[in-house]
């Protein structure tokens, strides 16, 4: 092997070693969320559209992942909404909770506190009565994880 | 406080048709079943609330499903449209068969 060929090969291997773990982890995380969405809602992430009508409130930085307050609100009439779902992409179990709404709720509002293992996207998904889905996403940076 | 004890907070009085906040905190460890005991290395078994139902005058308002991803001593807040005086009831259960109830009254003025 001449010197030039050796250098080329080593560059390629170093690059692949540097980037491969990140790539693997990313695709694994996405598929886990997708799996959970398929199991719980029967749709994949690409079929759910982001909507400014869903308002998700969560801290930008959470000091403790054990207790992260989130709330979901919307001005969409409550009789058009079936349920509200909360997912966290990078948690061991991405599904956190869901709440079924009724006209007796008066409006779309749901607040709770969740656990987060690490920095991740938090997603609030509204399941509409017509079978469509609306979503709001927010990244929450976690300093100390709360999933053991 | 003992596991399963709850605090249910609603306004005492509301106008007819007003949308009020119903807030609750329930004492529960919410063990997800994925955590390991740092001393023994054993997985701590799952122990968390699974379902919480909110009723107003015995009619279901909302049903909350949850897993171990909800924080310990879960807080839940939602809204209720008050058309008449009545009793708000929350009924909740965990994955080990524990069942509890808690009520509060709202009066229309």
CSV table of C-alpha atoms in Angstrom, one decimal:
chain,number,residue,atom,x,y,z
A,1,UNK,CA,0.0,0.0,0.0
A,2,UNK,CA,1.5,3.4,-0.9
A,3,UNK,CA,1.4,6.3,1.4
A,4,UNK,CA,-1.4,8.2,-0.4
A,5,UNK,CA,-3.7,5.2,-0.3
A,6,UNK,CA,-3.0,4.6,3.3
A,7,UNK,CA,-3.8,8.2,4.2
A,8,UNK,CA,-7.1,8.1,2.3
A,9,UNK,CA,-8.2,4.9,4.0
A,10,UNK,CA,-7.3,6.1,7.4
A,11,UNK,CA,-9.2,9.4,6.9
A,12,UNK,CA,-12.3,7.5,5.8
A,13,UNK,CA,-12.2,5.2,8.8
A,14,UNK,CA,-11.6,8.0,11.3
A,15,UNK,CA,-14.5,9.9,9.8
A,16,UNK,CA,-16.8,6.9,9.9
A,17,UNK,CA,-15.9,6.2,13.5
A,18,UNK,CA,-16.6,9.7,14.5
A,19,UNK,CA,-20.0,10.0,12.9
A,20,UNK,CA,-21.4,6.5,12.9
A,21,UNK,CA,-22.4,6.3,16.6
A,22,UNK,CA,-24.2,9.6,16.4
A,23,UNK,CA,-26.1,8.5,13.3
A,24,UNK,CA,-27.0,5.2,14.8
A,25,UNK,CA,-28.3,6.7,18.0
A,26,UNK,CA,-30.4,9.3,16.1
A,27,UNK,CA,-32.1,6.8,13.8
A,28,UNK,CA,-32.7,4.5,16.8
A,29,UNK,CA,-34.4,7.3,18.8
A,30,UNK,CA,-36.6,8.3,15.9
A,31,UNK,CA,-37.7,4.7,15.3
A,32,UNK,CA,-38.6,4.2,18.9
A,33,UNK,CA,-40.9,7.2,18.9
A,34,UNK,CA,-42.3,6.1,15.6
A,35,UNK,CA,-42.9,2.6,17.0
A,36,UNK,CA,-44.7,4.1,20.0
A,37,UNK,CA,-46.8,6.4,17.8
A,38,UNK,CA,-47.8,3.4,15.6
A,39,UNK,CA,-48.7,1.3,18.7
A,40,UNK,CA,-50.7,4.1,20.5
A,41,UNK,CA,-52.2,6.2,17.6
A,42,UNK,CA,-51.7,4.0,14.5
A,43,UNK,CA,-49.9,6.7,12.6
A,44,UNK,CA,-46.3,7.6,11.9
A,45,UNK,CA,-44.6,10.9,12.8
A,46,UNK,CA,-44.6,12.0,9.1
A,47,UNK,CA,-48.4,11.8,9.0
A,48,UNK,CA,-48.8,14.3,11.9
A,49,UNK,CA,-48.6,17.9,11.0
A,50,UNK,CA,-47.2,20.7,13.2
A,51,UNK,CA,-49.8,23.3,14.0
A,52,UNK,CA,-49.6,26.8,15.6
A,53,UNK,CA,-53.1,26.2,17.0
A,54,UNK,CA,-51.6,23.8,19.6
A,55,UNK,CA,-49.9,25.7,22.3
A,56,UNK,CA,-47.4,23.6,24.3
A,57,UNK,CA,-45.8,25.2,27.4
A,58,UNK,CA,-42.7,23.7,28.8
A,59,UNK,CA,-39.4,25.1,30.3
A,60,UNK,CA,-36.5,25.6,27.9
A,61,UNK,CA,-34.1,24.3,30.5
A,62,UNK,CA,-35.2,21.9,33.2
A,63,UNK,CA,-32.8,21.6,36.1
A,64,UNK,CA,-34.3,18.3,37.2
A,65,UNK,CA,-35.8,15.8,34.7
A,66,UNK,CA,-37.8,14.3,37.5
A,67,UNK,CA,-40.4,17.0,37.5
A,68,UNK,CA,-40.9,19.0,34.3
A,69,UNK,CA,-44.2,21.0,34.1
A,70,UNK,CA,-45.9,20.9,30.7
A,71,UNK,CA,-49.2,22.2,29.7
A,72,UNK,CA,-51.2,22.0,26.4
A,73,UNK,CA,-53.8,24.6,25.3
A,74,UNK,CA,-55.7,25.3,22.2
A,75,UNK,CA,-58.4,27.6,21.0
A,76,UNK,CA,-59.9,24.8,18.8
A,77,UNK,CA,-63.5,24.1,20.0
A,78,UNK,CA,-63.3,21.1,22.4
A,79,UNK,CA,-66.1,19.2,20.6
A,80,UNK,CA,-63.8,18.8,17.6
A,81,UNK,CA,-61.0,17.3,19.7
A,82,UNK,CA,-61.0,13.7,20.9
A,83,UNK,CA,-57.9,13.5,23.1
A,84,UNK,CA,-54.5,15.1,24.0
A,85,UNK,CA,-51.3,13.0,23.9
A,86,UNK,CA,-47.9,13.8,25.4
A,87,UNK,CA,-44.7,12.1,24.1
A,88,UNK,CA,-41.0,12.6,24.9
A,89,UNK,CA,-38.7,11.4,22.1
A,90,UNK,CA,-35.7,10.2,24.1
A,91,UNK,CA,-37.4,8.6,27.1
A,92,UNK,CA,-37.2,4.8,27.7
A,93,UNK,CA,-41.0,4.8,27.1
A,94,UNK,CA,-41.8,7.8,24.8
A,95,UNK,CA,-45.5,7.7,25.6
A,96,UNK,CA,-46.2,9.7,28.8
A,97,UNK,CA,-49.9,10.3,29.1
A,98,UNK,CA,-53.1,10.9,27.2
A,99,UNK,CA,-56.4,12.5,28.2
A,100,UNK,CA,-59.7,12.0,26.6
A,101,UNK,CA,-61.7,15.3,26.4
A,102,UNK,CA,-65.5,15.8,26.3
A,103,UNK,CA,-67.6,18.9,25.7
A,104,UNK,CA,-68.0,19.1,29.5
A,105,UNK,CA,-64.3,20.3,29.6
A,106,UNK,CA,-65.4,23.5,28.0
A,107,UNK,CA,-62.0,24.1,26.3
A,108,UNK,CA,-58.8,22.3,25.3
A,109,UNK,CA,-56.5,22.4,28.3
A,110,UNK,CA,-54.3,19.9,30.0
A,111,UNK,CA,-51.4,20.3,32.5
A,112,UNK,CA,-49.2,17.8,34.2
A,113,UNK,CA,-45.6,17.2,35.3
A,114,UNK,CA,-43.5,14.6,33.5
A,115,UNK,CA,-40.2,12.8,33.9
A,116,UNK,CA,-37.4,13.2,31.3
A,117,UNK,CA,-34.3,11.1,31.1
A,118,UNK,CA,-32.3,13.5,29.0
A,119,UNK,CA,-32.6,16.5,26.7
A,120,UNK,CA,-35.3,15.7,24.2
A,121,UNK,CA,-38.2,17.0,22.2
A,122,UNK,CA,-41.5,17.1,24.0
A,123,UNK,CA,-44.5,16.6,21.7
A,124,UNK,CA,-48.1,17.4,22.4
A,125,UNK,CA,-50.5,15.8,19.9
A,126,UNK,CA,-54.2,16.6,19.5
A,127,UNK,CA,-56.2,13.8,18.1
A,128,UNK,CA,-59.2,15.3,16.3
A,129,UNK,CA,-62.6,13.7,16.0
A,130,UNK,CA,-62.2,13.7,12.2
A,131,UNK,CA,-59.2,11.4,12.5
A,132,UNK,CA,-56.5,14.0,11.8
A,133,UNK,CA,-53.7,14.9,14.2
A,134,UNK,CA,-52.1,18.3,15.1
A,135,UNK,CA,-48.8,18.6,17.0
A,136,UNK,CA,-46.7,21.1,18.8
A,137,UNK,CA,-43.0,20.3,19.6
A,138,UNK,CA,-40.6,21.9,22.1
A,139,UNK,CA,-37.1,21.0,23.0
A,140,UNK,CA,-36.4,20.8,26.7
A,141,UNK,CA,-32.8,20.8,27.9
A,142,UNK,CA,-32.4,18.6,30.9
A,143,UNK,CA,-29.4,19.1,33.3
A,144,UNK,CA,-30.0,16.1,35.5
A,145,UNK,CA,-32.0,13.1,34.2
A,146,UNK,CA,-35.1,11.8,36.0
A,147,UNK,CA,-35.4,8.3,34.7
A,148,UNK,CA,-32.8,6.5,36.8
B,1,UNK,CA,-48.7,10.9,53.2
B,2,UNK,CA,-50.0,7.5,52.3
B,3,UNK,CA,-49.9,6.3,48.8
B,4,UNK,CA,-53.1,7.2,47.0
B,5,UNK,CA,-54.0,10.2,49.1
B,6,UNK,CA,-55.1,13.0,46.9
B,7,UNK,CA,-55.7,16.7,46.9
B,8,UNK,CA,-58.6,17.9,44.6
B,9,UNK,CA,-58.9,21.7,44.2
B,10,UNK,CA,-61.9,23.4,42.5
B,11,UNK,CA,-63.4,26.8,43.1
B,12,UNK,CA,-66.2,26.7,45.7
B,13,UNK,CA,-68.4,28.9,43.6
B,14,UNK,CA,-68.8,29.5,39.9
B,15,UNK,CA,-71.1,31.4,37.6
B,16,UNK,CA,-73.4,29.3,35.4
B,17,UNK,CA,-71.5,28.3,32.2
B,18,UNK,CA,-68.1,29.4,33.6
B,19,UNK,CA,-65.1,27.3,32.7
B,20,UNK,CA,-63.2,26.5,35.9
B,21,UNK,CA,-59.8,24.8,36.5
B,22,UNK,CA,-59.8,21.4,38.3
B,23,UNK,CA,-56.4,20.6,39.8
B,24,UNK,CA,-55.3,17.6,41.6
B,25,UNK,CA,-52.1,16.1,43.2
B,26,UNK,CA,-52.0,12.5,44.1
B,27,UNK,CA,-49.4,10.9,46.4
B,28,UNK,CA,-47.8,8.1,44.5
B,29,UNK,CA,-44.2,7.0,43.8
B,30,UNK,CA,-44.9,6.5,40.1
B,31,UNK,CA,-42.1,3.9,39.7
B,32,UNK,CA,-41.7,3.3,36.0
B,33,UNK,CA,-40.2,-0.2,36.2
B,34,UNK,CA,-37.1,0.7,34.2
B,35,UNK,CA,-35.0,2.0,37.1
B,36,UNK,CA,-32.3,0.0,38.9
B,37,UNK,CA,-31.7,0.1,42.6
B,38,UNK,CA,-28.2,1.7,42.8
B,39,UNK,CA,-27.2,-0.6,45.7
B,40,UNK,CA,-28.5,-4.0,44.7
B,41,UNK,CA,-28.6,-3.5,40.9
B,42,UNK,CA,-32.0,-5.1,40.8
B,43,UNK,CA,-34.8,-3.5,38.7
B,44,UNK,CA,-37.3,-1.8,40.9
B,45,UNK,CA,-40.7,-3.2,39.9
B,46,UNK,CA,-43.3,-0.9,38.2
B,47,UNK,CA,-45.7,0.8,40.6
B,48,UNK,CA,-47.6,3.7,39.0
B,49,UNK,CA,-51.1,5.1,38.5
B,50,UNK,CA,-52.6,3.8,35.2
B,51,UNK,CA,-56.0,5.6,35.0
B,52,UNK,CA,-57.7,8.6,36.4
B,53,UNK,CA,-61.3,9.5,35.7
B,54,UNK,CA,-62.9,12.9,36.3
B,55,UNK,CA,-66.7,12.9,36.8
B,56,UNK,CA,-69.1,15.8,37.4
B,57,UNK,CA,-72.5,14.7,38.9
B,58,UNK,CA,-71.5,11.1,37.9
B,59,UNK,CA,-71.0,12.0,34.2
B,60,UNK,CA,-67.6,11.4,32.8
B,61,UNK,CA,-65.7,14.6,32.0
B,62,UNK,CA,-62.3,13.2,31.1
B,63,UNK,CA,-60.2,10.0,31.3
B,64,UNK,CA,-56.5,10.3,31.8
B,65,UNK,CA,-54.3,7.3,31.0
B,66,UNK,CA,-50.8,7.4,32.3
B,67,UNK,CA,-47.6,5.4,32.7
B,68,UNK,CA,-44.4,5.7,34.6
B,69,UNK,CA,-43.4,8.8,32.6
B,70,UNK,CA,-45.5,11.0,34.7
B,71,UNK,CA,-43.6,12.5,37.6
B,72,UNK,CA,-43.8,11.2,41.2
B,73,UNK,CA,-46.8,12.6,43.1
B,74,UNK,CA,-48.5,13.5,39.8
B,75,UNK,CA,-50.2,16.8,39.3
B,76,UNK,CA,-53.0,17.0,36.8
B,77,UNK,CA,-54.9,20.1,35.7
B,78,UNK,CA,-57.8,20.3,33.4
B,79,UNK,CA,-60.9,22.5,32.9
B,80,UNK,CA,-64.6,21.9,33.5
B,81,UNK,CA,-67.6,23.9,32.2
B,82,UNK,CA,-70.0,24.3,35.1
B,83,UNK,CA,-73.7,24.5,34.1
B,84,UNK,CA,-75.2,23.4,37.4
B,85,UNK,CA,-74.1,22.9,41.0
B,86,UNK,CA,-72.6,19.6,41.7
B,87,UNK,CA,-70.0,17.2,42.8
B,88,UNK,CA,-66.6,16.8,41.1
B,89,UNK,CA,-65.3,13.3,41.7
B,90,UNK,CA,-61.9,11.9,40.7
B,91,UNK,CA,-61.5,8.1,40.7
B,92,UNK,CA,-58.0,6.7,40.1
B,93,UNK,CA,-56.3,3.3,40.2
B,94,UNK,CA,-52.7,1.9,40.0
B,95,UNK,CA,-51.1,-1.1,38.4
B,96,UNK,CA,-51.2,-3.1,41.7
B,97,UNK,CA,-55.0,-2.8,42.0
B,98,UNK,CA,-55.2,0.2,44.4
B,99,UNK,CA,-58.4,2.2,43.9
B,100,UNK,CA,-59.2,5.6,45.4
B,101,UNK,CA,-61.8,8.4,45.1
B,102,UNK,CA,-61.9,12.0,46.1
B,103,UNK,CA,-64.7,14.5,45.8
B,104,UNK,CA,-65.2,18.3,45.9
B,105,UNK,CA,-68.3,20.5,45.5
B,106,UNK,CA,-69.0,23.4,43.2
B,107,UNK,CA,-72.0,25.7,43.8
B,108,UNK,CA,-73.5,27.8,41.0
B,109,UNK,CA,-74.2,31.3,42.2
